PDB file of C-alpha atoms in Angstrom:
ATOM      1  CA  UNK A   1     -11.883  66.501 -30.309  1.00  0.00           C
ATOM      2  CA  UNK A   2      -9.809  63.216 -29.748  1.00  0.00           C
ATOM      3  CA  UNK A   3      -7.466  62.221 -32.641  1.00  0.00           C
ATOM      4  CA  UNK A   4      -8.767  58.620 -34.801  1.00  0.00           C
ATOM      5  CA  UNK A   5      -7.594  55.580 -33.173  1.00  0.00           C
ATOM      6  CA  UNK A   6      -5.132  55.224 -36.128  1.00  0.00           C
ATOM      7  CA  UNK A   7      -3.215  58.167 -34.872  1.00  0.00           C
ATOM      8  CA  UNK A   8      -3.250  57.693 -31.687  1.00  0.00           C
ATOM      9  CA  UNK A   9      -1.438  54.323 -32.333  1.00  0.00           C
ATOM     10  CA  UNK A  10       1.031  55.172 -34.942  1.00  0.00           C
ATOM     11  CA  UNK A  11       3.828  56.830 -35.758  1.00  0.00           C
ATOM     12  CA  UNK A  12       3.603  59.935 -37.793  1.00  0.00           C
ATOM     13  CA  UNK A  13       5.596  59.694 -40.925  1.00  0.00           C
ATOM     14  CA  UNK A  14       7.430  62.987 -39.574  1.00  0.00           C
ATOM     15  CA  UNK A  15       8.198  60.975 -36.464  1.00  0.00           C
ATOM     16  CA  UNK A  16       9.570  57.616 -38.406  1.00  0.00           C
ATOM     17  CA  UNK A  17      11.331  59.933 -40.878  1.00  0.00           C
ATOM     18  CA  UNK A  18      13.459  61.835 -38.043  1.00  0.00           C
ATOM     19  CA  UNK A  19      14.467  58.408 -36.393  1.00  0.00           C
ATOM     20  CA  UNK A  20      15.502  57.061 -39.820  1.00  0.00           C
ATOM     21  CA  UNK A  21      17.507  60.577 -39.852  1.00  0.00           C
ATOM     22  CA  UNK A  22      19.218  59.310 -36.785  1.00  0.00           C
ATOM     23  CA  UNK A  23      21.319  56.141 -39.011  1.00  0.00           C
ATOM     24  CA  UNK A  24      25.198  56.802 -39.716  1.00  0.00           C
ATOM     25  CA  UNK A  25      25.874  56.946 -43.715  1.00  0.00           C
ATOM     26  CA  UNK A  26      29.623  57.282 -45.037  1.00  0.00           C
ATOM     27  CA  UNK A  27      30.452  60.576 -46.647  1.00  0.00           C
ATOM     28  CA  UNK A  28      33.289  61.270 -48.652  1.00  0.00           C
ATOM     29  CA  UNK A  29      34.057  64.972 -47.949  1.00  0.00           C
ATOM     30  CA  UNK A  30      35.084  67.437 -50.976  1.00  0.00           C
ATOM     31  CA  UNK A  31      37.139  69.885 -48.337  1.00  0.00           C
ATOM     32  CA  UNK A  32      38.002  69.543 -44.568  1.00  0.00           C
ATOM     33  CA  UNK A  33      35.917  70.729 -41.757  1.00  0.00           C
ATOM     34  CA  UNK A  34      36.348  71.107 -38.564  1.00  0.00           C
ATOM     35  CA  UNK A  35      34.207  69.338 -36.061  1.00  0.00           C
ATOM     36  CA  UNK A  36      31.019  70.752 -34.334  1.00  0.00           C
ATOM     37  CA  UNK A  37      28.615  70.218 -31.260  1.00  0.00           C
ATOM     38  CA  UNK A  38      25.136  69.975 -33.038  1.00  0.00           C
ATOM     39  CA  UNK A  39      22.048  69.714 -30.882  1.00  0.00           C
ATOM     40  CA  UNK A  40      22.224  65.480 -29.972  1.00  0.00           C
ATOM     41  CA  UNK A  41      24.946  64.732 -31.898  1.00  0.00           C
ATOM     42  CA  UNK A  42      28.268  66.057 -32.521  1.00  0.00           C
ATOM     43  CA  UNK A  43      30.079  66.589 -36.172  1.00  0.00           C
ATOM     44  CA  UNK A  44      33.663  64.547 -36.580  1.00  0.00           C
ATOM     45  CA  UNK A  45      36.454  66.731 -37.578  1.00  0.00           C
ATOM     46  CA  UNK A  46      36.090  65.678 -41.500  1.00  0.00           C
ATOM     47  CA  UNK A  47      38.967  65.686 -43.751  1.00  0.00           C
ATOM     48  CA  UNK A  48      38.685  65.758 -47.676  1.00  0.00           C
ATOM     49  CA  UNK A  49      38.711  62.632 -49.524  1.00  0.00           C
ATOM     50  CA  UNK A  50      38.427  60.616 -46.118  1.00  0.00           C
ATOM     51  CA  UNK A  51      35.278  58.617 -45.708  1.00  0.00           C
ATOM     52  CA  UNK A  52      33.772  59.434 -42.424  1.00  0.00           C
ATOM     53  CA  UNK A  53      30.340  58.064 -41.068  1.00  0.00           C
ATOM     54  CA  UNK A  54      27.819  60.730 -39.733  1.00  0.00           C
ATOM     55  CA  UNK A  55      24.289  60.747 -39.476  1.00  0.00           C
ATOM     56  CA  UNK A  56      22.038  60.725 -42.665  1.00  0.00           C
ATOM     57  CA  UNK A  57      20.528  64.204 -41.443  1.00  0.00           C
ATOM     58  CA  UNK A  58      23.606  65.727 -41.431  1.00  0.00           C
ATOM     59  CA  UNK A  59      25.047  63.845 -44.279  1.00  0.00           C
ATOM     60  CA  UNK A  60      22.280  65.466 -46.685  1.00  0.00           C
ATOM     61  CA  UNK A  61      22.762  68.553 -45.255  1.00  0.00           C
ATOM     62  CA  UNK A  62      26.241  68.470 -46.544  1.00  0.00           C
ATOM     63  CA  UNK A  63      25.637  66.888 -49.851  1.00  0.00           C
ATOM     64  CA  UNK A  64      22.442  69.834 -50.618  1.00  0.00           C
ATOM     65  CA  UNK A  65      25.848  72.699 -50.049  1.00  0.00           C
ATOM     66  CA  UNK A  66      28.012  70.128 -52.216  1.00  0.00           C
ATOM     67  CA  UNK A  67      30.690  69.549 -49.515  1.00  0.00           C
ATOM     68  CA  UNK A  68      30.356  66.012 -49.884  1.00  0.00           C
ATOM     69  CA  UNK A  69      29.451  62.835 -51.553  1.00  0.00           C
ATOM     70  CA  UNK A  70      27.456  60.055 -49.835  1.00  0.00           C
ATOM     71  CA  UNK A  71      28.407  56.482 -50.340  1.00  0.00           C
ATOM     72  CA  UNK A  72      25.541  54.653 -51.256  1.00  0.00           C
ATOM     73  CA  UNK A  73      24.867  51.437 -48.794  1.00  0.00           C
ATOM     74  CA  UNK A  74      25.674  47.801 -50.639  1.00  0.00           C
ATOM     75  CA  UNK A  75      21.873  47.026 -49.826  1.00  0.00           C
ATOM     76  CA  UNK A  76      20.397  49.896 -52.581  1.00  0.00           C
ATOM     77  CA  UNK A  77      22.120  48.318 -55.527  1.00  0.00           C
ATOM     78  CA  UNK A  78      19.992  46.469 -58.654  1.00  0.00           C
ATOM     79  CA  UNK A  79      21.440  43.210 -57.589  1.00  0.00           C
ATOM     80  CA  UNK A  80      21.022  42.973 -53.852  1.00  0.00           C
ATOM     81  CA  UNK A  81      16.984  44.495 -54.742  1.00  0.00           C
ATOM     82  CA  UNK A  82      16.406  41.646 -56.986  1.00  0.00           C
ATOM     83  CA  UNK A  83      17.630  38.708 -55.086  1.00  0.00           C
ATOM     84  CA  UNK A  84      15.702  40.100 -52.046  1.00  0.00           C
ATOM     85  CA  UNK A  85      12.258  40.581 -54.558  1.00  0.00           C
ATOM     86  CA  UNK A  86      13.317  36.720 -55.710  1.00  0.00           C
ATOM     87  CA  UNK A  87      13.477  36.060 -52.032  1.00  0.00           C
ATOM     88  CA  UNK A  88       9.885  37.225 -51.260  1.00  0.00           C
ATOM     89  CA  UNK A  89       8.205  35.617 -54.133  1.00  0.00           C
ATOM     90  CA  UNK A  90       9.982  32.235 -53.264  1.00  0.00           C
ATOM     91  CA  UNK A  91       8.914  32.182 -49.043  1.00  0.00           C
ATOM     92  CA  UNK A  92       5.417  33.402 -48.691  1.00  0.00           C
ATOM     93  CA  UNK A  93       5.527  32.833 -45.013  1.00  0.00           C
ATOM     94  CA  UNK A  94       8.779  35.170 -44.538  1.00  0.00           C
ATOM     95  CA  UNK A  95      10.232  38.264 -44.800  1.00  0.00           C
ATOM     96  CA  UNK A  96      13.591  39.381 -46.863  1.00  0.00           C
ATOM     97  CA  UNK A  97      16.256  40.539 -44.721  1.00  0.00           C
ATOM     98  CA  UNK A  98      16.178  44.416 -45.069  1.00  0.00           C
ATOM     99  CA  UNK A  99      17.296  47.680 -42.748  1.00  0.00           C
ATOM    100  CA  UNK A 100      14.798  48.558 -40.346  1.00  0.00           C
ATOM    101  CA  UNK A 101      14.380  52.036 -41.593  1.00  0.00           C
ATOM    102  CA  UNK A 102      15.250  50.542 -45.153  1.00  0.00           C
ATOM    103  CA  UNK A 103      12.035  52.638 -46.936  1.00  0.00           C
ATOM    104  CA  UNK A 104      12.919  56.491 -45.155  1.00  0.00           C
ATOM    105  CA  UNK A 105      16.819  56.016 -46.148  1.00  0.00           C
ATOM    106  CA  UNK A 106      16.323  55.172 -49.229  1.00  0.00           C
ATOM    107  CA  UNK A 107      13.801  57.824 -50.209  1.00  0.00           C
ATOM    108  CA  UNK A 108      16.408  60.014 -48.721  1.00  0.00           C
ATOM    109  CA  UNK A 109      19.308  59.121 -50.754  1.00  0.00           C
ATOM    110  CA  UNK A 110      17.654  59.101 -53.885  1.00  0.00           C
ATOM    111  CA  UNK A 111      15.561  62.351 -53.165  1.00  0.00           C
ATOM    112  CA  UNK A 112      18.953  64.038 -52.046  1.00  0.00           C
ATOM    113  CA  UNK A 113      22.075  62.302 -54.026  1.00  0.00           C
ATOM    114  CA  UNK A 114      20.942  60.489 -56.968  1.00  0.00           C
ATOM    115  CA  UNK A 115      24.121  61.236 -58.358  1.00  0.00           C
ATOM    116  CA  UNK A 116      25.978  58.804 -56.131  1.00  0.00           C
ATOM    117  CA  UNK A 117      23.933  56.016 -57.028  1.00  0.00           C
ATOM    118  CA  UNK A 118      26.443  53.257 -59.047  1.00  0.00           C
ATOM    119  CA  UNK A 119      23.179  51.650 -60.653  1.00  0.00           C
ATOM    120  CA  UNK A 120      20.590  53.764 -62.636  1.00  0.00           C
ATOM    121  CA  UNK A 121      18.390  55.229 -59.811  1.00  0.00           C
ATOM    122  CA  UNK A 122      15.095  54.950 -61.888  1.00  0.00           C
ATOM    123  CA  UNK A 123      15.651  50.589 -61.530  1.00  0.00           C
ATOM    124  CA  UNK A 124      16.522  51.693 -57.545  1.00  0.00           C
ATOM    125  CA  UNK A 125      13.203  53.222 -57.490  1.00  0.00           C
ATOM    126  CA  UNK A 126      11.182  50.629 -59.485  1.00  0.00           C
ATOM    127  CA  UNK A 127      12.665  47.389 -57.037  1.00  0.00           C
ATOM    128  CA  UNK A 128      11.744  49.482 -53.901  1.00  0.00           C
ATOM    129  CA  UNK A 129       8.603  49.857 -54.883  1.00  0.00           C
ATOM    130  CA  UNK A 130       7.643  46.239 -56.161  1.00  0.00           C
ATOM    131  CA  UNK A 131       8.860  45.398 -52.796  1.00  0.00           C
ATOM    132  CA  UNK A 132       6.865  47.416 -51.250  1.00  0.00           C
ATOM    133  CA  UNK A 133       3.916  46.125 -52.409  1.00  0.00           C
ATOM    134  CA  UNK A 134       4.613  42.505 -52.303  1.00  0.00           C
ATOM    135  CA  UNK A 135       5.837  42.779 -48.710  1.00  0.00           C
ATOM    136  CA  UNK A 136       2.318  44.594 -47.917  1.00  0.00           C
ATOM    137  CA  UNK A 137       0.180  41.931 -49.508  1.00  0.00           C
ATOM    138  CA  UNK A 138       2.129  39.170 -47.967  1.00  0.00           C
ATOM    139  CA  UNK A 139       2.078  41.048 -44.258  1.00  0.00           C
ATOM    140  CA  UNK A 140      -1.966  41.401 -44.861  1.00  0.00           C
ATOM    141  CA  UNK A 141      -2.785  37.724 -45.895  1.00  0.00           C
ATOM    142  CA  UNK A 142      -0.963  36.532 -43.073  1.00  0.00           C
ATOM    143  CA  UNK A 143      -2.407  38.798 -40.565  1.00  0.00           C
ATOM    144  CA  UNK A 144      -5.673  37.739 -41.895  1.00  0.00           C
ATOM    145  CA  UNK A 145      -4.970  33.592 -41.468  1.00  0.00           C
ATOM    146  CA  UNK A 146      -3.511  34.672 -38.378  1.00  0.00           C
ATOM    147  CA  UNK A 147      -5.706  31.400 -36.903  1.00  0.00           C
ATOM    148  CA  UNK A 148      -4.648  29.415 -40.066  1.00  0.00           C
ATOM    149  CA  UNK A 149      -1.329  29.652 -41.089  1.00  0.00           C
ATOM    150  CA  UNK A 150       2.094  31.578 -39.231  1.00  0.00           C
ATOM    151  CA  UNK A 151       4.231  34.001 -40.668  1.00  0.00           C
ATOM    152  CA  UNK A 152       7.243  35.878 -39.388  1.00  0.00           C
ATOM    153  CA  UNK A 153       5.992  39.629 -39.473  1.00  0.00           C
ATOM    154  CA  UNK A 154       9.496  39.928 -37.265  1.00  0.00           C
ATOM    155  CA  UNK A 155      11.301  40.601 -40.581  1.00  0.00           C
ATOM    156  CA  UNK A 156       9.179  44.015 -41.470  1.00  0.00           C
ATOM    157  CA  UNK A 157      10.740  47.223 -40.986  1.00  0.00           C
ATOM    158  CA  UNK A 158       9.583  50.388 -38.828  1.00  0.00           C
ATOM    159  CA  UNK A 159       7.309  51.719 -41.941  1.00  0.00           C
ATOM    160  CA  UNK A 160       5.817  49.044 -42.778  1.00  0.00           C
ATOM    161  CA  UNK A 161       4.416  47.519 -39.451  1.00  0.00           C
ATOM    162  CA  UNK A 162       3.342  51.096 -38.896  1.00  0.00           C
ATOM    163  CA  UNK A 163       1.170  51.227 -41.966  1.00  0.00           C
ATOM    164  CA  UNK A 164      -0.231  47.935 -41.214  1.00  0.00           C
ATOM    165  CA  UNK A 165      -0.678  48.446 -37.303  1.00  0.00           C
ATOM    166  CA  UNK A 166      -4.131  49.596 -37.865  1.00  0.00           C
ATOM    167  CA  UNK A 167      -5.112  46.603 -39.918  1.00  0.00           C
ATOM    168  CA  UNK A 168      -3.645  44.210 -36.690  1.00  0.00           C
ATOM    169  CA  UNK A 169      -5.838  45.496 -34.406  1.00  0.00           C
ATOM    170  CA  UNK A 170      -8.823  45.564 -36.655  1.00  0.00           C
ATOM    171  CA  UNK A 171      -8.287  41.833 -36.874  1.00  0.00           C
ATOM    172  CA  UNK A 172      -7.336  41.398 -33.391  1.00  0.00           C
ATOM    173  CA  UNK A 173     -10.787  43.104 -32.090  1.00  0.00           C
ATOM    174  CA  UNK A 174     -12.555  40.732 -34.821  1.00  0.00           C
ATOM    175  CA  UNK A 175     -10.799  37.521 -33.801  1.00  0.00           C
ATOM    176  CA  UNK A 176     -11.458  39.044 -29.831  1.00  0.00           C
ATOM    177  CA  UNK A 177     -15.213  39.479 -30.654  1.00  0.00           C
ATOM    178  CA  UNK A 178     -15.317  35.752 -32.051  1.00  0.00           C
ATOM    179  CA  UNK A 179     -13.925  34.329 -29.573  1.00  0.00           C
ATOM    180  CA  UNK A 180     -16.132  36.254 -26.972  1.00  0.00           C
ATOM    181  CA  UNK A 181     -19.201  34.689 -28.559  1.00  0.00           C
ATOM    182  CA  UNK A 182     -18.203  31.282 -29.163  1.00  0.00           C
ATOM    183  CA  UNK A 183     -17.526  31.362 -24.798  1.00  0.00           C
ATOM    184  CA  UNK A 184     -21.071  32.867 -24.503  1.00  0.00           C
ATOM    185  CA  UNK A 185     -22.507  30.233 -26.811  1.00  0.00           C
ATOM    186  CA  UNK A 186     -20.623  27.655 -25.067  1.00  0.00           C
ATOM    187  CA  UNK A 187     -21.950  28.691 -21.727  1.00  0.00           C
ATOM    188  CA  UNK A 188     -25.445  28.342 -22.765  1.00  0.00           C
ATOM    189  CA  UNK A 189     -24.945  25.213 -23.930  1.00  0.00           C
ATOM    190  CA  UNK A 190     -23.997  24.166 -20.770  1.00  0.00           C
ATOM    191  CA  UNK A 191     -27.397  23.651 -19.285  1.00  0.00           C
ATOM    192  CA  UNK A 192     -29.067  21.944 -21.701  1.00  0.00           C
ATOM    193  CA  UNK A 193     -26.467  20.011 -22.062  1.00  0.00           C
ATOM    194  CA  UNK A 194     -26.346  19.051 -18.379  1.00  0.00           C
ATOM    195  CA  UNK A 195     -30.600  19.142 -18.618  1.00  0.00           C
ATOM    196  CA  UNK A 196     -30.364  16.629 -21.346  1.00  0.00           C
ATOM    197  CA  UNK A 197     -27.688  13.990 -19.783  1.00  0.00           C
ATOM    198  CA  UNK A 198     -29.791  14.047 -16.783  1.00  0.00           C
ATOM    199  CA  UNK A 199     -33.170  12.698 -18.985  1.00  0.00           C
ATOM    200  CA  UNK A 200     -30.745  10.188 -20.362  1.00  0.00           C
ATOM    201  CA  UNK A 201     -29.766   9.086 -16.631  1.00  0.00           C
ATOM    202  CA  UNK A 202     -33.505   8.956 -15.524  1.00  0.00           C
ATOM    203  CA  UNK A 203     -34.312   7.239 -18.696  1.00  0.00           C
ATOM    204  CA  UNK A 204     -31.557   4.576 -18.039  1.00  0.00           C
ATOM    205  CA  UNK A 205     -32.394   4.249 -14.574  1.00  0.00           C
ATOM    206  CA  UNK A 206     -36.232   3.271 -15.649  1.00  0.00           C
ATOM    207  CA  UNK A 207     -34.850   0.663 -18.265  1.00  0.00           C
ATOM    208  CA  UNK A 208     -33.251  -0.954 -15.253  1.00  0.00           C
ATOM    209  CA  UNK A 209     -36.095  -0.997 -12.836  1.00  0.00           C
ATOM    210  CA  UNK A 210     -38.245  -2.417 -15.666  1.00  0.00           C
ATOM    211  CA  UNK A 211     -35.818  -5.522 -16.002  1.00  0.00           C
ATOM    212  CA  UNK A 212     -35.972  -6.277 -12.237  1.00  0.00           C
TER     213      UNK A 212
END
């Protein structure tokens, strides 16, 4: 038994979620370690109070045994969410600028160190999600006038063009299929449009031999 066609083209959430893993966060360590050869990556030599970047993986890992604090990214604060929901309401045909693995991190951060969040992480929470949704609608209505209108679907993140992915191609095969018939039409209109110019040559041809 194959897998549905909607697997088979998208990432699984487990996949997107480990490559969102992969991103460097800064830590602020709560005692020194020494560094480490992990499996793909290897762990800095971390001293206490001394911000550091490491991967978020590893940076949640730390933060779960309380050997660290994670600064939270300039881009998951109250303010920066607003102006970038102000921004989507304003352009229709264009996407806010945003991390590519913008939805995974900060599901991360806030399942994992809500504590280090400067602004209440409940508001956090709420501006992700109403730009969630208003990215989604605007990504669908401009795949559907795909042959009406353009929009930049370049500005979406990993996530999102994976959850819409199987939308694309349904429209894709439906704008395929149309475009399919209209040639077949078109090709059997040939003929009788060629049948028909001819009558209208023979019947201009016998207007002129009845002048003469």
């Amino acid at each position: 038994m194959s897998l549905p066609k909607s697997y088979q083209q998208n990432f699984s959430p487990q996949e997107i979620n480990f490559l969102a893993e992969q991103e460097l966060v800064t830590v602020i360590p709560r005692y020194s370690m020494n560094g480490a050869q992990l499996i793909g990556a290897k762990m800095p030599k971390l001293r206490a109070l001394n911000r550091e970047q490491i991967p978020l993986w590893l940076a949640t890992l730390l933060k779960k045994q309380e050997k660290c604090n994670i600064v939270v990214p300039e881009w998951l604060s109250v303010e920066y969410l607003r102006v970038r929901y102000d921004e989507e309401i304003k352009y229709p045909s264009k996407f806010s600028n945003l991390p590519w693995h913008w939805l995974p991190i900060a599901k991360k951060l806030l399942d994992y160190a809500s504590d280090d969040f400067i602004d209440p992480p409940h508001e956090i929470r709420s501006l992700l999600q109403d730009l969630r949704e208003v990215r989604l609608v605007k990504a669908r209505k401009g795949i559907r006038e795909l042959n009406h209108v353009y929009i930049q679907l370049d500005g979406l993140s990993l996530m999102e063009i994976n959850e819409i992915r199987p939308f694309i191609l349904e429209v894709m095969d439906q704008l395929r299929k149309m475009n399919d018939s209209l040639k077949v039409k078109a090709e059997e209109e040939m003929p009788r449009q060629a049948a028909a110019q001819m009558d209208r040559d023979e019947d201009s041809d016998d207007d002129i031999y009845q002048k003469e």
